[in-house]
PDB file of C-alpha atoms and ligand atoms in Angstrom:
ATOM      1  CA  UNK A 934       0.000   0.000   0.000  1.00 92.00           C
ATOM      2  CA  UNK A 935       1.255   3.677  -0.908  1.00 96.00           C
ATOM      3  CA  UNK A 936       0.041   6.261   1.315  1.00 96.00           C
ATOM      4  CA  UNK A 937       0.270   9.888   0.768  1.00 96.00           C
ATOM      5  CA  UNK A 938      -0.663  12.396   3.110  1.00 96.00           C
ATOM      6  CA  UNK A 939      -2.151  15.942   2.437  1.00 97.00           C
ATOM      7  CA  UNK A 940      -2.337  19.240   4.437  1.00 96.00           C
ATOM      8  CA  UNK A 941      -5.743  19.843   2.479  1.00 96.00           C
ATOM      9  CA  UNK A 942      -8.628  17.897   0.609  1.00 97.00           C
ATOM     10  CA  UNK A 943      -7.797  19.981  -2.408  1.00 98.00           C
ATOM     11  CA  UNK A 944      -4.486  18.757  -2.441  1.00 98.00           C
ATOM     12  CA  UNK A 945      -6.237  15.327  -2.260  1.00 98.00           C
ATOM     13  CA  UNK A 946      -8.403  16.461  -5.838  1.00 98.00           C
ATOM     14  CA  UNK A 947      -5.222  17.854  -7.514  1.00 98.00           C
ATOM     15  CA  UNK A 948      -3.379  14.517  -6.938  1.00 98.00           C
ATOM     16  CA  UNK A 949      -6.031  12.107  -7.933  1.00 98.00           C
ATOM     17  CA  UNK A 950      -7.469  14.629 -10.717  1.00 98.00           C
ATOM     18  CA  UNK A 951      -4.064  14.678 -12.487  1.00 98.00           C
ATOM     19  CA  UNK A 952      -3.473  10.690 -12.024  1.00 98.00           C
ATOM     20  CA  UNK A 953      -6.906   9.990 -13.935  1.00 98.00           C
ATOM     21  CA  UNK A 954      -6.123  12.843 -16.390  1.00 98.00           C
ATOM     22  CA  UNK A 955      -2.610  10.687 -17.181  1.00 98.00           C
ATOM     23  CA  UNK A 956      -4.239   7.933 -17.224  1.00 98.00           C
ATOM     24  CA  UNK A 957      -6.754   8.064 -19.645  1.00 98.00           C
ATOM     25  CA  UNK A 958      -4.200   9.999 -21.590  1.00 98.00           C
ATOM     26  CA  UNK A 959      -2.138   6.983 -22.276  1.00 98.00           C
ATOM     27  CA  UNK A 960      -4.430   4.349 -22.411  1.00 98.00           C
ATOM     28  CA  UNK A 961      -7.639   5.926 -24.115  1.00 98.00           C
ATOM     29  CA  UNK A 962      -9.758   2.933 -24.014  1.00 98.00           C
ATOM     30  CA  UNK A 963      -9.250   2.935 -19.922  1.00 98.00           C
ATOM     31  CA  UNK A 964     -11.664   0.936 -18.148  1.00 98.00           C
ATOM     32  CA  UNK A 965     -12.180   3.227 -14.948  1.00 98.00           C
ATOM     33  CA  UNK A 966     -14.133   2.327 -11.868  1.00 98.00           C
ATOM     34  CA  UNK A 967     -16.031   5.101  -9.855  1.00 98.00           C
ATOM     35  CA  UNK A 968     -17.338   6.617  -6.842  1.00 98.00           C
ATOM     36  CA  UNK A 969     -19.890   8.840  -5.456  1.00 97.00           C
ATOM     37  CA  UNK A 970     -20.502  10.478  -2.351  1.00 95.00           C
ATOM     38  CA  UNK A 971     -18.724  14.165  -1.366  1.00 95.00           C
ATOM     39  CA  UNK A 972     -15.487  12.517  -1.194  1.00 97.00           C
ATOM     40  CA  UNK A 973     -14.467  12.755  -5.004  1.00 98.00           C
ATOM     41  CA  UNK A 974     -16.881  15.624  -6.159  1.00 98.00           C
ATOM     42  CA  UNK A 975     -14.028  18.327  -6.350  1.00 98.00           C
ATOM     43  CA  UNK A 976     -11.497  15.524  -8.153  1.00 98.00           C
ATOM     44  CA  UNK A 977     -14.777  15.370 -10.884  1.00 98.00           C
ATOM     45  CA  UNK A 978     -14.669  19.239 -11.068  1.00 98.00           C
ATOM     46  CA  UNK A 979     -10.950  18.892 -11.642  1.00 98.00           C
ATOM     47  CA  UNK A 980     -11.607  16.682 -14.634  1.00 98.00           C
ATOM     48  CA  UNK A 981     -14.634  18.734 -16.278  1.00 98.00           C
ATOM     49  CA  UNK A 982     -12.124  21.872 -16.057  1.00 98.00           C
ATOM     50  CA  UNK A 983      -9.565  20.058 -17.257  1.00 98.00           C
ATOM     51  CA  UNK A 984     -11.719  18.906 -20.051  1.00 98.00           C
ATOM     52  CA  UNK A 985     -12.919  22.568 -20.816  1.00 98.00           C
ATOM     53  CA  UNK A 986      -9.468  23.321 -21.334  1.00 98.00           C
ATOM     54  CA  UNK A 987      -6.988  21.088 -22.392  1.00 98.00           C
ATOM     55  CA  UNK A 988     -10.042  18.349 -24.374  1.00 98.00           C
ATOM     56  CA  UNK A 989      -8.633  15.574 -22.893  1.00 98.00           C
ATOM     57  CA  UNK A 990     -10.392  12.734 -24.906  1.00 98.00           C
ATOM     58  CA  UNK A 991     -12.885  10.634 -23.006  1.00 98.00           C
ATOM     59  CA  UNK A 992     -14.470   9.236 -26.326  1.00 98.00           C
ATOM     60  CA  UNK A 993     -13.342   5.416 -26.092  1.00 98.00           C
ATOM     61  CA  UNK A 994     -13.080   5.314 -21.834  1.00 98.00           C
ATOM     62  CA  UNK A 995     -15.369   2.674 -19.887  1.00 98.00           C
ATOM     63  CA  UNK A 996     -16.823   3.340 -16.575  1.00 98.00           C
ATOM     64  CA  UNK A 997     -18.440   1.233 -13.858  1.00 98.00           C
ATOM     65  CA  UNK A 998     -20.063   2.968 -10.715  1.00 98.00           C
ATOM     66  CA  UNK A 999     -19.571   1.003  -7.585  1.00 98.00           C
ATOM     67  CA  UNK A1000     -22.912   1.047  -6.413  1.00 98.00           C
ATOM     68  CA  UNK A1001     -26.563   2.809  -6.622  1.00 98.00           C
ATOM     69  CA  UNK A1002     -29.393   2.823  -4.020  1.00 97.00           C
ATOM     70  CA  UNK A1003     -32.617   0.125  -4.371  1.00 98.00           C
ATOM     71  CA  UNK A1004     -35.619   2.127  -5.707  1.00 96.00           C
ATOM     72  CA  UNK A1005     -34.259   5.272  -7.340  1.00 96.00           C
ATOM     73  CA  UNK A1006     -35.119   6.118 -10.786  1.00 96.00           C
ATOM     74  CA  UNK A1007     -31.829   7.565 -12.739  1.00 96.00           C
ATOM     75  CA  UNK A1008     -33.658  10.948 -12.740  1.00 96.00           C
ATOM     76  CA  UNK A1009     -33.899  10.804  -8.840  1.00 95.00           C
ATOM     77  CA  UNK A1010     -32.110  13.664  -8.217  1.00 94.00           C
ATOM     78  CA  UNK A1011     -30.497  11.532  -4.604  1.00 95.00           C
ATOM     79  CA  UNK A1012     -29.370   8.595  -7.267  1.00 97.00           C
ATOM     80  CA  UNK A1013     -26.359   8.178  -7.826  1.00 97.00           C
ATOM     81  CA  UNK A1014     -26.697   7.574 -11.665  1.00 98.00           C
ATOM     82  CA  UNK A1015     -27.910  11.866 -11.179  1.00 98.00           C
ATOM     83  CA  UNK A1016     -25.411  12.241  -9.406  1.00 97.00           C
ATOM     84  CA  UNK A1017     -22.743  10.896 -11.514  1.00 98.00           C
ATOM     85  CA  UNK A1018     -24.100  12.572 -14.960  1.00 98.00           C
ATOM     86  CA  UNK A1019     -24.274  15.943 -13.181  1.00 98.00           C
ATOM     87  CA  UNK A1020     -20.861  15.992 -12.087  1.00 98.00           C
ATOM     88  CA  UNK A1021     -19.100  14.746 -14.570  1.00 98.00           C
ATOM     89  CA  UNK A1022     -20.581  12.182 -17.653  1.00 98.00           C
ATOM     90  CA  UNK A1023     -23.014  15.067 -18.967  1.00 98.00           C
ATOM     91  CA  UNK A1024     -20.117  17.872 -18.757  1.00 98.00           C
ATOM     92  CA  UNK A1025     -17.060  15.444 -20.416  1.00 98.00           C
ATOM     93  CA  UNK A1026     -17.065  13.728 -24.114  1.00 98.00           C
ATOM     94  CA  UNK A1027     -17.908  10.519 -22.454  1.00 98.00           C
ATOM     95  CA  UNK A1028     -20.327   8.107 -24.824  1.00 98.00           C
ATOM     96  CA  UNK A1029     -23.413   7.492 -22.244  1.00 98.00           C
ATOM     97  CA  UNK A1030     -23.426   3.933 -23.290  1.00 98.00           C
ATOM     98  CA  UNK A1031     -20.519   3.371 -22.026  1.00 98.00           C
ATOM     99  CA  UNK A1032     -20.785   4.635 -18.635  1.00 98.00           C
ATOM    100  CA  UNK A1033     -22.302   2.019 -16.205  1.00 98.00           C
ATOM    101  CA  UNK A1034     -24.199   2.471 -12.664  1.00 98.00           C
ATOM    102  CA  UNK A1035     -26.067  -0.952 -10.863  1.00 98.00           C
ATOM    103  CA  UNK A1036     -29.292  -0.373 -12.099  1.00 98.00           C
ATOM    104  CA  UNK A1037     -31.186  -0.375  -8.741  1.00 97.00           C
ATOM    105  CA  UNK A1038     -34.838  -1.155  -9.974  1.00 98.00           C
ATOM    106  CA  UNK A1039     -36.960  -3.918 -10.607  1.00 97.00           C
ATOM    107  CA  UNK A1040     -35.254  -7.133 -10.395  1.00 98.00           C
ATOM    108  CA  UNK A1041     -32.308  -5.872  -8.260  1.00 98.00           C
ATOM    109  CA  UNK A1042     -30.668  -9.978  -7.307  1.00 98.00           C
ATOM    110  CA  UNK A1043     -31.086 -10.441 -11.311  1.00 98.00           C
ATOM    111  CA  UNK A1044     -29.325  -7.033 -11.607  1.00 98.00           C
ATOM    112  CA  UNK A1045     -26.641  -7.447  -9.475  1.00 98.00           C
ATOM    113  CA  UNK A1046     -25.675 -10.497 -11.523  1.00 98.00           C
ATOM    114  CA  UNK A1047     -25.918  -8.994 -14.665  1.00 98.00           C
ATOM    115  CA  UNK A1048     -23.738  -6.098 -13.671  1.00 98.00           C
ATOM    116  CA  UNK A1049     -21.377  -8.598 -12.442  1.00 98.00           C
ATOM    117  CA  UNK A1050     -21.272 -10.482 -15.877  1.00 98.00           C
ATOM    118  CA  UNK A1051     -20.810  -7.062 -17.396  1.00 98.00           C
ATOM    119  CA  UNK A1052     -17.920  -6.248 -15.903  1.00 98.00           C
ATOM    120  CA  UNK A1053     -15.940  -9.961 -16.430  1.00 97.00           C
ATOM    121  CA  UNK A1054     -16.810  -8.957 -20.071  1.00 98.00           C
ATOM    122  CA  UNK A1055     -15.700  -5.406 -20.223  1.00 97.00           C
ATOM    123  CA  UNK A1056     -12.832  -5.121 -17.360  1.00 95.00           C
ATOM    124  CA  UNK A1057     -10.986  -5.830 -16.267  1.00 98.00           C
ATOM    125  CA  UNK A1058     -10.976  -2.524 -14.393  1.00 98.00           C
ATOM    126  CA  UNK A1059      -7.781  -0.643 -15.096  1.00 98.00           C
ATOM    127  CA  UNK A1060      -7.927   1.747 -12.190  1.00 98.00           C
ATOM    128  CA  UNK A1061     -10.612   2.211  -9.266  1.00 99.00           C
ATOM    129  CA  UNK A1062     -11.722   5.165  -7.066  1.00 98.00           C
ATOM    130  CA  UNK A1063     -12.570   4.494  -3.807  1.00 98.00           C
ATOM    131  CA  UNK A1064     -14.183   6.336  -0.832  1.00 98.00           C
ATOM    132  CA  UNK A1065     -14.883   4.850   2.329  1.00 98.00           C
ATOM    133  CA  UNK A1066     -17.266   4.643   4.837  1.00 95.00           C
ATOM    134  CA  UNK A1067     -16.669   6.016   8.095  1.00 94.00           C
ATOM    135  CA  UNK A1068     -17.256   2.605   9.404  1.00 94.00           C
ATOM    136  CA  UNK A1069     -15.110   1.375   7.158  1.00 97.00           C
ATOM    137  CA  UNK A1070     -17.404   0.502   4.054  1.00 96.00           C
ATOM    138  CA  UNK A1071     -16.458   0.375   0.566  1.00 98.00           C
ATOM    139  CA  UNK A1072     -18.651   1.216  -1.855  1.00 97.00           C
ATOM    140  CA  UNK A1073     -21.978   0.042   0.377  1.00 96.00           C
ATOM    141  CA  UNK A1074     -20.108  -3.393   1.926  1.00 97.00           C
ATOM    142  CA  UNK A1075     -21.095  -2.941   5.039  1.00 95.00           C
ATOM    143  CA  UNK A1076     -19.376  -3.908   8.121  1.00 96.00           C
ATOM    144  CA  UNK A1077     -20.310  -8.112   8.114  1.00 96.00           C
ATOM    145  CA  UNK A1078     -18.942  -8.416   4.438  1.00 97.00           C
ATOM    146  CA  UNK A1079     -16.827 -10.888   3.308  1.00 97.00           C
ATOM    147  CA  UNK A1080     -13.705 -10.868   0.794  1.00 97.00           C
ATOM    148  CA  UNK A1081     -15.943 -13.227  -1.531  1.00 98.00           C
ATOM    149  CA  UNK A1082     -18.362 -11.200  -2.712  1.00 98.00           C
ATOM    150  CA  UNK A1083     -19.368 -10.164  -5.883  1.00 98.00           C
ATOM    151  CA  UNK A1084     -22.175  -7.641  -6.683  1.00 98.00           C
ATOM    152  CA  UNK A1085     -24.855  -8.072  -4.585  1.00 98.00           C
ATOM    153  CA  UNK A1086     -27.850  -5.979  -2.754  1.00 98.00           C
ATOM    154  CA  UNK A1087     -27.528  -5.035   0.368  1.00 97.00           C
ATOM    155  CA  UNK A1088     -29.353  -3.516   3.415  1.00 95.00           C
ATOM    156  CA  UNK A1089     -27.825  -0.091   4.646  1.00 93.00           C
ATOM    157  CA  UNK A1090     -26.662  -0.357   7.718  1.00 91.00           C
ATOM    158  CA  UNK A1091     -27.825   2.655  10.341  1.00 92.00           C
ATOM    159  CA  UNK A1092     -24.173   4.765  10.844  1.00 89.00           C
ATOM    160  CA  UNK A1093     -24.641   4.731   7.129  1.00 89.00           C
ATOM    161  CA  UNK A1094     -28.336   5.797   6.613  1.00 94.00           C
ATOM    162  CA  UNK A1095     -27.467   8.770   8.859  1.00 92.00           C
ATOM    163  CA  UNK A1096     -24.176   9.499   7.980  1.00 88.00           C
ATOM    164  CA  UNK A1097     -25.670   9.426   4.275  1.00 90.00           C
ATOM    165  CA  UNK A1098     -28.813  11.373   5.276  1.00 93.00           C
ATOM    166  CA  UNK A1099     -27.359  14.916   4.723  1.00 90.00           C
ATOM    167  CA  UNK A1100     -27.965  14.333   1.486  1.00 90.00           C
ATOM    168  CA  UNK A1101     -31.381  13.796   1.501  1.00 92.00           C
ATOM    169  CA  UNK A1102     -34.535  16.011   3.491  1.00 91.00           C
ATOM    170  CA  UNK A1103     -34.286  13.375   6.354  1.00 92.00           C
ATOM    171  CA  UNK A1104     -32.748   9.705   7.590  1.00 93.00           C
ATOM    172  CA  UNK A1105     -36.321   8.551   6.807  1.00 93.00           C
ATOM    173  CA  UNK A1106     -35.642   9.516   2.772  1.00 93.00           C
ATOM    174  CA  UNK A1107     -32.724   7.306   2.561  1.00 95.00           C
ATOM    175  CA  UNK A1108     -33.215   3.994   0.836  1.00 96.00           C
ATOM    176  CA  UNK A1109     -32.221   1.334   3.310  1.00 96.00           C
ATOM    177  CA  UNK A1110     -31.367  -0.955   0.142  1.00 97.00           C
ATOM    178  CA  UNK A1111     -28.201  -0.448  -2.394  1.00 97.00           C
ATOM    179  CA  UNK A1112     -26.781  -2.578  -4.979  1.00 98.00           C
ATOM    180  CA  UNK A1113     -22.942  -2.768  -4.678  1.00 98.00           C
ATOM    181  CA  UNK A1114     -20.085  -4.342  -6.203  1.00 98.00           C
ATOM    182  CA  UNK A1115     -18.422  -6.714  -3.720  1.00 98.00           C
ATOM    183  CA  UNK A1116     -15.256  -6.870  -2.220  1.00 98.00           C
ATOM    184  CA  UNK A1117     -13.985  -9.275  -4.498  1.00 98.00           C
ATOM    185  CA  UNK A1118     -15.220  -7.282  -7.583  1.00 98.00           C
ATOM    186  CA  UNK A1119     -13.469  -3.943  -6.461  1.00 98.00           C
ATOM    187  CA  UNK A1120     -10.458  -6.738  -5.660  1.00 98.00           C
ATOM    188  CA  UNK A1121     -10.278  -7.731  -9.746  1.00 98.00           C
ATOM    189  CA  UNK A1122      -9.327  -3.943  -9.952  1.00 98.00           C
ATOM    190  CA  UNK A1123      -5.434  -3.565 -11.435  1.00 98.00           C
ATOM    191  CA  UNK A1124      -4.972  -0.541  -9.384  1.00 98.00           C
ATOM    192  CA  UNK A1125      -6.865   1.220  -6.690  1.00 98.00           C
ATOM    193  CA  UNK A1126      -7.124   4.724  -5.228  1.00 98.00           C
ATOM    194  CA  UNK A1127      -8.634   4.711  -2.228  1.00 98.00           C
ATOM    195  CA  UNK A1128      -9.335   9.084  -0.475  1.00 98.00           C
ATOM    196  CA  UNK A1129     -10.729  10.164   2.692  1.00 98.00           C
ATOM    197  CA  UNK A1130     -11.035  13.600   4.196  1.00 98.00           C
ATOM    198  CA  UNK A1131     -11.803  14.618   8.189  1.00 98.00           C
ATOM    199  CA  UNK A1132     -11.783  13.285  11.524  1.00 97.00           C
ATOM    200  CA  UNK A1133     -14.578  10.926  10.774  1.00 96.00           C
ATOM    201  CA  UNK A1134     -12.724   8.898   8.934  1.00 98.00           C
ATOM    202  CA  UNK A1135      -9.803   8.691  10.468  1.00 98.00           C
ATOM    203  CA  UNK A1136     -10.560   5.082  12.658  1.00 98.00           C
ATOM    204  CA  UNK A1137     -11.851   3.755   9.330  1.00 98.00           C
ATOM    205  CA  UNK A1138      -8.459   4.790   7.793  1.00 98.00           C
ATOM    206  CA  UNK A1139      -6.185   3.443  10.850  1.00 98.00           C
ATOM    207  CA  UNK A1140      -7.926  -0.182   9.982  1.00 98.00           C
ATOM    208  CA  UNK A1141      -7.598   0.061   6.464  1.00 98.00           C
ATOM    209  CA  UNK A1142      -3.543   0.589   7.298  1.00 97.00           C
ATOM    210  CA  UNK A1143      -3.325  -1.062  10.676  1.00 97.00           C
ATOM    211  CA  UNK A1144      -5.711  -3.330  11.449  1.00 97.00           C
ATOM    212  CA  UNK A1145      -6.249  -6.755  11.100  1.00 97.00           C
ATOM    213  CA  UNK A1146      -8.087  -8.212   7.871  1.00 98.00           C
ATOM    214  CA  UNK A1147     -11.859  -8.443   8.899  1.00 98.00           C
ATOM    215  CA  UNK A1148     -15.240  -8.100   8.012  1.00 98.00           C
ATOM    216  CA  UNK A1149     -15.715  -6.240  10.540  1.00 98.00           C
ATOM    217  CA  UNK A1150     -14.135  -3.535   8.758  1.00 98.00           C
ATOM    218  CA  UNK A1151     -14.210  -4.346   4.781  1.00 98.00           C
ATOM    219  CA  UNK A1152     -11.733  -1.809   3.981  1.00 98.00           C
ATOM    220  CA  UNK A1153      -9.181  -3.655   5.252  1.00 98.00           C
ATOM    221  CA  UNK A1154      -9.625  -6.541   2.448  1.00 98.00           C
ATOM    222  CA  UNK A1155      -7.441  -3.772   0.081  1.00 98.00           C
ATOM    223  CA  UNK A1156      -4.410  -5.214   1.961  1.00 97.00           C
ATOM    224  CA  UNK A1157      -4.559  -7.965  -0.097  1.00 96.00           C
ATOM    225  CA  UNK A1158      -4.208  -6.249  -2.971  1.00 98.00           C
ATOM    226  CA  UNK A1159      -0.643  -5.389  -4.462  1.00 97.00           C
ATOM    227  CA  UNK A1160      -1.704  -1.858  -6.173  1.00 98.00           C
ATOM    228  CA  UNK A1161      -3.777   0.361  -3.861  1.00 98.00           C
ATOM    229  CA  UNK A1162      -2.949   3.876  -2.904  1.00 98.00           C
ATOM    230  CA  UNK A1163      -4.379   5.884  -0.474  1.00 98.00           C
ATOM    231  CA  UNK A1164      -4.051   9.928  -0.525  1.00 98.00           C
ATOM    232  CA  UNK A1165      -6.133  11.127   2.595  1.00 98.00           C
ATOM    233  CA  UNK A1166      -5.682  14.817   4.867  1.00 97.00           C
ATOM    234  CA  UNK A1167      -4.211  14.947   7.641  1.00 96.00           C
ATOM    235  CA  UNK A1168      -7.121  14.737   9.764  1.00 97.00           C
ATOM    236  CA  UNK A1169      -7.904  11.366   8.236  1.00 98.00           C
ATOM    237  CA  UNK A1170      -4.273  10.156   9.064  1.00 97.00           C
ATOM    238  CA  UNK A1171      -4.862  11.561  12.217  1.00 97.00           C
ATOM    239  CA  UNK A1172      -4.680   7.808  13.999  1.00 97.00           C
ATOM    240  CA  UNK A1173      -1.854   6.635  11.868  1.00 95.00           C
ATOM    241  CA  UNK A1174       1.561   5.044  13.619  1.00 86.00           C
ATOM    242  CA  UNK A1175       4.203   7.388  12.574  1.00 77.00           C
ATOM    243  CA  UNK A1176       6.550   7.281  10.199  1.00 68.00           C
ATOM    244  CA  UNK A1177       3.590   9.349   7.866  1.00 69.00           C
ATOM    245  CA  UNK A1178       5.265  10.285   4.875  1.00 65.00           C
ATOM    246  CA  UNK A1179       4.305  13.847   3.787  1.00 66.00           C
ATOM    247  CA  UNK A1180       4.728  14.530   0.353  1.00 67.00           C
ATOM    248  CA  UNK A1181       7.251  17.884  -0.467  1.00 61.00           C
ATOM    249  CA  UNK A1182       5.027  20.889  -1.857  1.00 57.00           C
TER     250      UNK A1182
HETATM  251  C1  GLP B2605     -21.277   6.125   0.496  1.00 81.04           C
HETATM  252  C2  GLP B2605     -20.870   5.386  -0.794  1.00 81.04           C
HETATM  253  C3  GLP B2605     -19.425   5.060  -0.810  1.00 81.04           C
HETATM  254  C4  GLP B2605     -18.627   6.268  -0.361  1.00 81.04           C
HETATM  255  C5  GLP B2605     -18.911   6.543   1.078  1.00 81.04           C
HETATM  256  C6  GLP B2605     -18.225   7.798   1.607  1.00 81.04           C
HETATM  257  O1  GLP B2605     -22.106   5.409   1.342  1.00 81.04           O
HETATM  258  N1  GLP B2605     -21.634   4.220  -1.062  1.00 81.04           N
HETATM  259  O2  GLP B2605     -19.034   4.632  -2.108  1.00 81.04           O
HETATM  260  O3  GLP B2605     -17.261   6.023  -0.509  1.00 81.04           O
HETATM  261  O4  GLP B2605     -20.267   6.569   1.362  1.00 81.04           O
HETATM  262  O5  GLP B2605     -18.947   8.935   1.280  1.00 81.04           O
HETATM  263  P1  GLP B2605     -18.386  10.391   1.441  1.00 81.04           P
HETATM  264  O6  GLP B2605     -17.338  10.552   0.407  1.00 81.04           O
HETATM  265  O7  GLP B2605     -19.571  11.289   1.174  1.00 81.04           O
HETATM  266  O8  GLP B2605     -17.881  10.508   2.822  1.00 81.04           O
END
């Protein structure tokens, strides 16, 4: 695991903004795995400005979303299919076809495994973008997940209905079902970037380095991957056993 530690979360979007930039740069038919939730919003911004003015070519890229909440419509303004062509698909030269959320309606089991086959047929997934939970989720694997899983629906788990509630009008809003990529999906990923910002995630983050590999925590399945790097702030590396390397301004 590489870890790089930031003063700021901006610092956090520069970094990760220019690695994807790169990336799809020299491979142009990049199959790239993404996130939602606030953690990567100002890396997406990075990538529409970037976009605006230098044209990097998103034409041939791939991407898979991690995971989408049971019983949104893709116009729900809360889903993260919105979400995802707000910030970034409807603003970049990205073919819609070829941008891919769990589809999170109707037959959501029958879904999950169709998402699944998708992505043995398209990926493997060059790079991934991770958040994390700030008990220690990925994507929505919830705390009680094991390293075998492929995409599958899940039930929310409370710290994350109300940790995920400021998004919505109230805790009641938020669907208590998601569809999700497993942990051994987001494991088939070449290379991983995993970012956190603030306090709250700073336990999650100190057994994602530290801790022992456990359900309990299903972050901490990325140790057994040989390509994951982790940029967080300093408050999320607040728990962290010294050395931390800094990176020079
Ligand atoms: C959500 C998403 C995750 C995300 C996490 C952190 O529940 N399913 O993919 O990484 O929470 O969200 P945030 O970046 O808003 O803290």
């Amino acid at each position: 695991m590489k870890l790089v530690v930031f003063e700021t979360k901006s610092e956090i979007a520069k970094l990760l903004s220019t690695i994807i930039i790169e990336t799809v740069k020299k491979n142009p038919k990049l199959v790239l795995g993404l996130a939602t939730g606030s953690s990567p919003m100002e890396t997406y911004d990075l990538l529409v400005k970037d976009y605006q003015k230098n044209h990097t070519d998103w034409s041939q890229v791939t991407t898979f979303n991690l995971d989408e909440y049971v019983g949104l419509t893709p116009e729900h303004k809360k889903s993260y299919r919105y979400f995802m062509n707000e910030q970034l698909f409807n603003k970049i030269n990205i073919e819609k076809e070829n941008t891919h959320v769990p589809n999170g309606l109707g037959n959501v089991t029958a879904n999950a495994q169709a998402y699944e086959k998708l992505l043995v047929e398209k990926g493997p997934i060059n790079l991934q973008i991770l958040g994390i939970g700030t008990n220690g989720h990925i994507a929505f694997n919830e705390p009680g997940t094991f390293g075998d899983t492929k995409t599958h629906v899940v039930s929310l788990t409370k710290t994350t209905i109300e940790a995920n509630k400021r998004f919505f009008s109230s805790a009641k809003d938020v669907p208590i079902k998601a569809i999700t990529m497993g942990i051994d999906t987001i494991l088939q990923a070449q290379a991983i970037i995993l970012i956190a910002d603030g306090k709250n995630k700073a336990q999650a983050i100190y057994e994602l380095v530290h801790g022992k590999i456990t359900p309990d925590y299903p972050c901490t399945y990325l140790q057994a991957h040989d390509n994951v790097m982790i940029i967080v702030d300093v408050a999320a590396a607040a728990l962290l056993k010294p050395p931390v390397i800094k990176p020079k301004n």
